Coordinates of N, CA and C in Angstrom, one line a residue:
X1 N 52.6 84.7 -1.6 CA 51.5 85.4 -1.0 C 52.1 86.5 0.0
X2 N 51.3 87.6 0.1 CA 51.6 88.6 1.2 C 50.6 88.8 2.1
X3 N 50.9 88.9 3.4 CA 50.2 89.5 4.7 C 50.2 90.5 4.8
X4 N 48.6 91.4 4.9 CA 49.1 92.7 5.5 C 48.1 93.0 6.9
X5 N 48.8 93.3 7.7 CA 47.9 94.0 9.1 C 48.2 95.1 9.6
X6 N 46.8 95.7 9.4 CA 46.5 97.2 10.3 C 47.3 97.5 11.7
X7 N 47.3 98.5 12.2 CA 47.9 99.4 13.3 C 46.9 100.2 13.5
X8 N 46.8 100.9 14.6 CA 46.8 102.3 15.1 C 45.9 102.9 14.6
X9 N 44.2 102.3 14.7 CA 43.0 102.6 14.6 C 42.6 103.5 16.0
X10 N 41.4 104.1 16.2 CA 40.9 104.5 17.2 C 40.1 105.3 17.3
X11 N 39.4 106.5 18.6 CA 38.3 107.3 18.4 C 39.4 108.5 18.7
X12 N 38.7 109.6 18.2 CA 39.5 110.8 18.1 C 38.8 111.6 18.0
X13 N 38.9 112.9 18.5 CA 38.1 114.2 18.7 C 38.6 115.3 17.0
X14 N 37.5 115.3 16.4 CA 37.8 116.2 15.2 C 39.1 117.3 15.7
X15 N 39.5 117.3 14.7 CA 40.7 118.3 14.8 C 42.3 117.8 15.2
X16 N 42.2 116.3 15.5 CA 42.8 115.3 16.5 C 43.7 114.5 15.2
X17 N 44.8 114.1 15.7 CA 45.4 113.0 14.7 C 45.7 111.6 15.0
X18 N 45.8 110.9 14.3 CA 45.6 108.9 14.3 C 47.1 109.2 13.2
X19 N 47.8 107.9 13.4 CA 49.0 107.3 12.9 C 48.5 105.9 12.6
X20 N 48.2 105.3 11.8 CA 48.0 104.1 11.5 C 49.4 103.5 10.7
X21 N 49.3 102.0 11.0 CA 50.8 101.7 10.4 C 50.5 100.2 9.8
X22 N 50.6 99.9 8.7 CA 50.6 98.3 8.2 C 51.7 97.8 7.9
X23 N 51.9 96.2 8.6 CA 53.3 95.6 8.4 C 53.1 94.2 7.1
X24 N 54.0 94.6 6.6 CA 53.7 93.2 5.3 C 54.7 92.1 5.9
X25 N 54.2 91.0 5.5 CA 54.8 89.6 5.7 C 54.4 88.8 4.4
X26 N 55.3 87.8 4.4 CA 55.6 87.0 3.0 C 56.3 87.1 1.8
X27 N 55.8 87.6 0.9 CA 56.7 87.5 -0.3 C 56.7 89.2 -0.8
X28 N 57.3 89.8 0.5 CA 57.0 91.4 0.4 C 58.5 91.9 -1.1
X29 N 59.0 91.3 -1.3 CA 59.6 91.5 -1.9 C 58.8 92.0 -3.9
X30 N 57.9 91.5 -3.5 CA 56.9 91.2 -4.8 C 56.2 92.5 -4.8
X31 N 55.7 93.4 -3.9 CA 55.1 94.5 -3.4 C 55.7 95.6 -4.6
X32 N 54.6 96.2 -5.2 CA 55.5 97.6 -5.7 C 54.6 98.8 -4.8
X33 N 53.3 98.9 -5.4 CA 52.8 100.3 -4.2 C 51.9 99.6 -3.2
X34 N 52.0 100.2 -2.2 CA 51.4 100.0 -1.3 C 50.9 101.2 -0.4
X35 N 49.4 101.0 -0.3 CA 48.6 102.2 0.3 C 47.7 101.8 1.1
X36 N 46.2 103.1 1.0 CA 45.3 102.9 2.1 C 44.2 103.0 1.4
X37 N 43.1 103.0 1.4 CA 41.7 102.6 1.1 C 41.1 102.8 2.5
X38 N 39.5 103.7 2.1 CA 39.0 103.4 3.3 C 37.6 103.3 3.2
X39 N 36.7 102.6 3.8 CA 35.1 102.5 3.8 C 34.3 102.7 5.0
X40 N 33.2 103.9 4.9 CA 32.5 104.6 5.7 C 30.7 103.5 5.6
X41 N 30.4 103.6 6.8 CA 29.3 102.3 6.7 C 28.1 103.2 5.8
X42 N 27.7 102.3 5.0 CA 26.9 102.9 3.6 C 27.5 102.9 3.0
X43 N 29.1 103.4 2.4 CA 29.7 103.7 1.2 C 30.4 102.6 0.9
X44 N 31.0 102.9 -0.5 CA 31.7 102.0 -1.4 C 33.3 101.9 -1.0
X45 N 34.0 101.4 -1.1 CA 35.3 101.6 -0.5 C 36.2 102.8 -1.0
X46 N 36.4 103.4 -0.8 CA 37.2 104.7 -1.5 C 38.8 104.9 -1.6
X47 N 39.3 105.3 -2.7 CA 40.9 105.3 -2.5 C 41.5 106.3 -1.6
X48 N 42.5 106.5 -0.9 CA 43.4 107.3 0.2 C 44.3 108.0 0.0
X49 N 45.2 107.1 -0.3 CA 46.7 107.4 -0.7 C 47.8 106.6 -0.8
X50 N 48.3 106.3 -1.4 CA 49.2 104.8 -1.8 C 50.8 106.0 -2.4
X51 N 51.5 105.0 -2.1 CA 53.4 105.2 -2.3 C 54.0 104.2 -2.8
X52 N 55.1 104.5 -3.9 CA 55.3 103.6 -4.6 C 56.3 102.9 -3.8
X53 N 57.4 101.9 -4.2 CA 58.6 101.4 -3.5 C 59.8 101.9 -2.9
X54 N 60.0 102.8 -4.4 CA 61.2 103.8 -4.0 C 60.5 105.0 -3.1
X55 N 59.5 105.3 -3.0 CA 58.8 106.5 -2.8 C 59.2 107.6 -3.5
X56 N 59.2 107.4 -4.9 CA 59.5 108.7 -6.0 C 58.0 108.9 -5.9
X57 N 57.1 107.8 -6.1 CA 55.2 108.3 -6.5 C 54.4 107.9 -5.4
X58 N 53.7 109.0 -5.0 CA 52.7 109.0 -4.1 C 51.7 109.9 -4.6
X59 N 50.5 109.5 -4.7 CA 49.1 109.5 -4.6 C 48.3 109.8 -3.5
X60 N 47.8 111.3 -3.7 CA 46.5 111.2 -2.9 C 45.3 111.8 -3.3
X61 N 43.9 110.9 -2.1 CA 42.8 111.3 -2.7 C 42.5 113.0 -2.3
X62 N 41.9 113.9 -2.6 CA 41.5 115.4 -2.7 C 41.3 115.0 -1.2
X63 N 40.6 114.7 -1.1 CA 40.1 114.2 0.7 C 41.3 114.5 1.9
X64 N 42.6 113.7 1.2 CA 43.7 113.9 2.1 C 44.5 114.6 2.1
X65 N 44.5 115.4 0.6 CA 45.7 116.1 0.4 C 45.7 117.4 1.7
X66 N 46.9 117.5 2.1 CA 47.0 118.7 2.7 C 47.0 118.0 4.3
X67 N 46.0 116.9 4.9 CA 46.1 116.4 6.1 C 46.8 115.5 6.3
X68 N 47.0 114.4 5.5 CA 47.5 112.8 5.6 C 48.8 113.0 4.9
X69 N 49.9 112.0 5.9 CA 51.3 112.3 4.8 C 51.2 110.2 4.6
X70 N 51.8 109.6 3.7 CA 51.9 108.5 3.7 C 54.0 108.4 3.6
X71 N 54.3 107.4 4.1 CA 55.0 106.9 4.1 C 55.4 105.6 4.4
X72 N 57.0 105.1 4.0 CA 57.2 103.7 3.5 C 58.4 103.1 4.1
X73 N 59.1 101.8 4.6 CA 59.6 101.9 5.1 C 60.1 100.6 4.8
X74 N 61.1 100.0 3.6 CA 61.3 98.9 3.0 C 62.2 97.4 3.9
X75 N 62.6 98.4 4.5 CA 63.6 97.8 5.7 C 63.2 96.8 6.2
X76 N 61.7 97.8 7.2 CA 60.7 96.9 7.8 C 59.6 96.0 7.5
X77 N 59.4 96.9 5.9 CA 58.1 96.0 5.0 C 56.4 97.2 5.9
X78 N 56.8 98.5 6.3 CA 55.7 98.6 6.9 C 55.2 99.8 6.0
X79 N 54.2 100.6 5.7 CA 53.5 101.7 5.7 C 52.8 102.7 6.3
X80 N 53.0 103.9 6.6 CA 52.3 104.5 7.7 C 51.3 105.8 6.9
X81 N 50.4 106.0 7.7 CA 49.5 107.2 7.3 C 49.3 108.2 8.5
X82 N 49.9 108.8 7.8 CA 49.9 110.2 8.8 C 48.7 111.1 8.9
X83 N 47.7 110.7 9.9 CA 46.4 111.9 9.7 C 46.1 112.6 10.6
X84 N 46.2 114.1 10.0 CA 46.2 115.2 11.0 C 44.8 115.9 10.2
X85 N 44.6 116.4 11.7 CA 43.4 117.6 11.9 C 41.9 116.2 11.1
X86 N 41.8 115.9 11.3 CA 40.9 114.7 11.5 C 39.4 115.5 11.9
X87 N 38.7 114.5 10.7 CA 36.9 115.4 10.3 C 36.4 114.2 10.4
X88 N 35.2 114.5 10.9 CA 33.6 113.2 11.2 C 33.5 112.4 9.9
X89 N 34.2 113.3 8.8 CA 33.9 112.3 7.6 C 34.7 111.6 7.1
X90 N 35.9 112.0 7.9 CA 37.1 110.4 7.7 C 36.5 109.2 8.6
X91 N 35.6 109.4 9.2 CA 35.7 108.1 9.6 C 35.1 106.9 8.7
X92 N 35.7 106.0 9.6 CA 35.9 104.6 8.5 C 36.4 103.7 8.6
X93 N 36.4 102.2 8.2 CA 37.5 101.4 8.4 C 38.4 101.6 7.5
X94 N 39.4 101.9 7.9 CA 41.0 101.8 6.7 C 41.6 100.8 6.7
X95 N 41.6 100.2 4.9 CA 42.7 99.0 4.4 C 44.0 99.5 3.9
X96 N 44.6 98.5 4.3 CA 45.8 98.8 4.5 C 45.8 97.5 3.1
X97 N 46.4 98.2 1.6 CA 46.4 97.1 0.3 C 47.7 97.4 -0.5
X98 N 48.1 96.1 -1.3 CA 49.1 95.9 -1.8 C 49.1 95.8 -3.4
X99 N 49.9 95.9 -4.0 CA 50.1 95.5 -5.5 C 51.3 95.0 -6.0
X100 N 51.4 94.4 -6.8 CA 52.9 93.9 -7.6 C 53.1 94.5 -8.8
X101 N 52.2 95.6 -9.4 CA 52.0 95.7 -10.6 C 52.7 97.5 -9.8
X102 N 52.9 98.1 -11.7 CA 52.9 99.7 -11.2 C 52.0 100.0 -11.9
X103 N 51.3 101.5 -11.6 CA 50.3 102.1 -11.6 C 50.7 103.4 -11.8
X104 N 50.2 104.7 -12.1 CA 50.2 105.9 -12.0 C 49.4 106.4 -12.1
X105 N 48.9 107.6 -11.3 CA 47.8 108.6 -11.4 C 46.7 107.6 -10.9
X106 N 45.1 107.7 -12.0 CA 44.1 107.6 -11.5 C 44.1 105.8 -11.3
X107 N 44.9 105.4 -12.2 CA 45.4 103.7 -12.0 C 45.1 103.9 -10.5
X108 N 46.1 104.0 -9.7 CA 46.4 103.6 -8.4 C 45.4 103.9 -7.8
X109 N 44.4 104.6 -7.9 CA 43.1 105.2 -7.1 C 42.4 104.1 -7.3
X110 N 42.2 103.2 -8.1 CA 41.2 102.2 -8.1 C 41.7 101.1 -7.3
X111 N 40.5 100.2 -7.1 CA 41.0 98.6 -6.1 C 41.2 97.9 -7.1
X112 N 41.0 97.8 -8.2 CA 41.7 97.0 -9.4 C 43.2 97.3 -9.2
X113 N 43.6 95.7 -9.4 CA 45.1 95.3 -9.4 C 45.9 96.0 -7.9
X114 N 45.0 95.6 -6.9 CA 45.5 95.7 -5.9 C 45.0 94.0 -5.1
X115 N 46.5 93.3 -5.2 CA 46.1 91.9 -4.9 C 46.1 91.7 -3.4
X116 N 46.3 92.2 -2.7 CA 46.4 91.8 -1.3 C 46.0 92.9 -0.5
X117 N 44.8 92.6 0.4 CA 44.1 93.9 1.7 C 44.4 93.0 3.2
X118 N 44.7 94.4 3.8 CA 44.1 93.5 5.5 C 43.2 93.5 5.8
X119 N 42.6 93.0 6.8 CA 41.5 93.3 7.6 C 40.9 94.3 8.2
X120 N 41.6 95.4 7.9 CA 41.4 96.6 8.0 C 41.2 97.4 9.8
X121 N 41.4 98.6 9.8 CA 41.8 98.8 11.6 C 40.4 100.2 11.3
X122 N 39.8 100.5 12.8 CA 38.4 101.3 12.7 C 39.1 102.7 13.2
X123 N 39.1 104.3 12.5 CA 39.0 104.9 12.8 C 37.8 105.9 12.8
X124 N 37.2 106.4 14.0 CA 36.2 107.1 14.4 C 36.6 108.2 14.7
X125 N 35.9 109.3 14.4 CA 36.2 110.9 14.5 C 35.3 111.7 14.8
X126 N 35.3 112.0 16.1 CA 33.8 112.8 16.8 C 34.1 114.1 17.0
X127 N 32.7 115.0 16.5 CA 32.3 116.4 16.5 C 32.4 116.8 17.5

């Protein structure tokens, strides 16, 4: 089994940036991508941006490209999301989720065969 928990949620003034960070515990060795997911109240959960192990493959949604950097940090077992210039319509709870499988392209955008989520950490982004 693997643990994952959120970091570095919070409220932020559009235009403003959040660092979120998730630390894995357990059988992180089992881990191949690991990313973000996020759900805005009303909506369906949406994909982010996920990094593979080595970090040769990283994925992101249209939404982040160009603001959000992801990275990976094996050492530690952690993940971080870099989000800059921050809009009212990132807000959201962001999961921080795992896989043991590999994936590519539109694969990795879905929550299928992503076995393990945290509890997710709240970022808020005010106009």
């Amino acid at each position: 089994q693997v643990q994952l928990v959120e970091s570095g949620g919070g409220l932020v003034q559009a235009g403003g940036s959040l660092r979120l960070s998730c630390a894995a515990s357990g059988r992180t060795d089992s881990i191949y991508f690991m990313g973000w997911f996020r759900q805005a109240p009303g909506k369906e959960r949406e994909f982010v941006a996920v990094i593979s192990r080595n970090g040769y493959s990283i994925y992101y949604a249209n939404s982040a490209k160009g603001r959000f950097t992801i990275s990976r940090d094996n050492a530690k077992s952690t993940v971080t999301l870099q989000m800059n210039n921050l809009k009212p319509e990132d807000t959201a709870v962001y999961y921080c989720a795992a896989r043991p499988t590999i994936c590519s392209g539109y694969a990795c955008s879905t929550d299928r065969g992503y076995d393990y989520w945290g509890q997710g950490t709240q970022v808020s982004v005010s106009s």
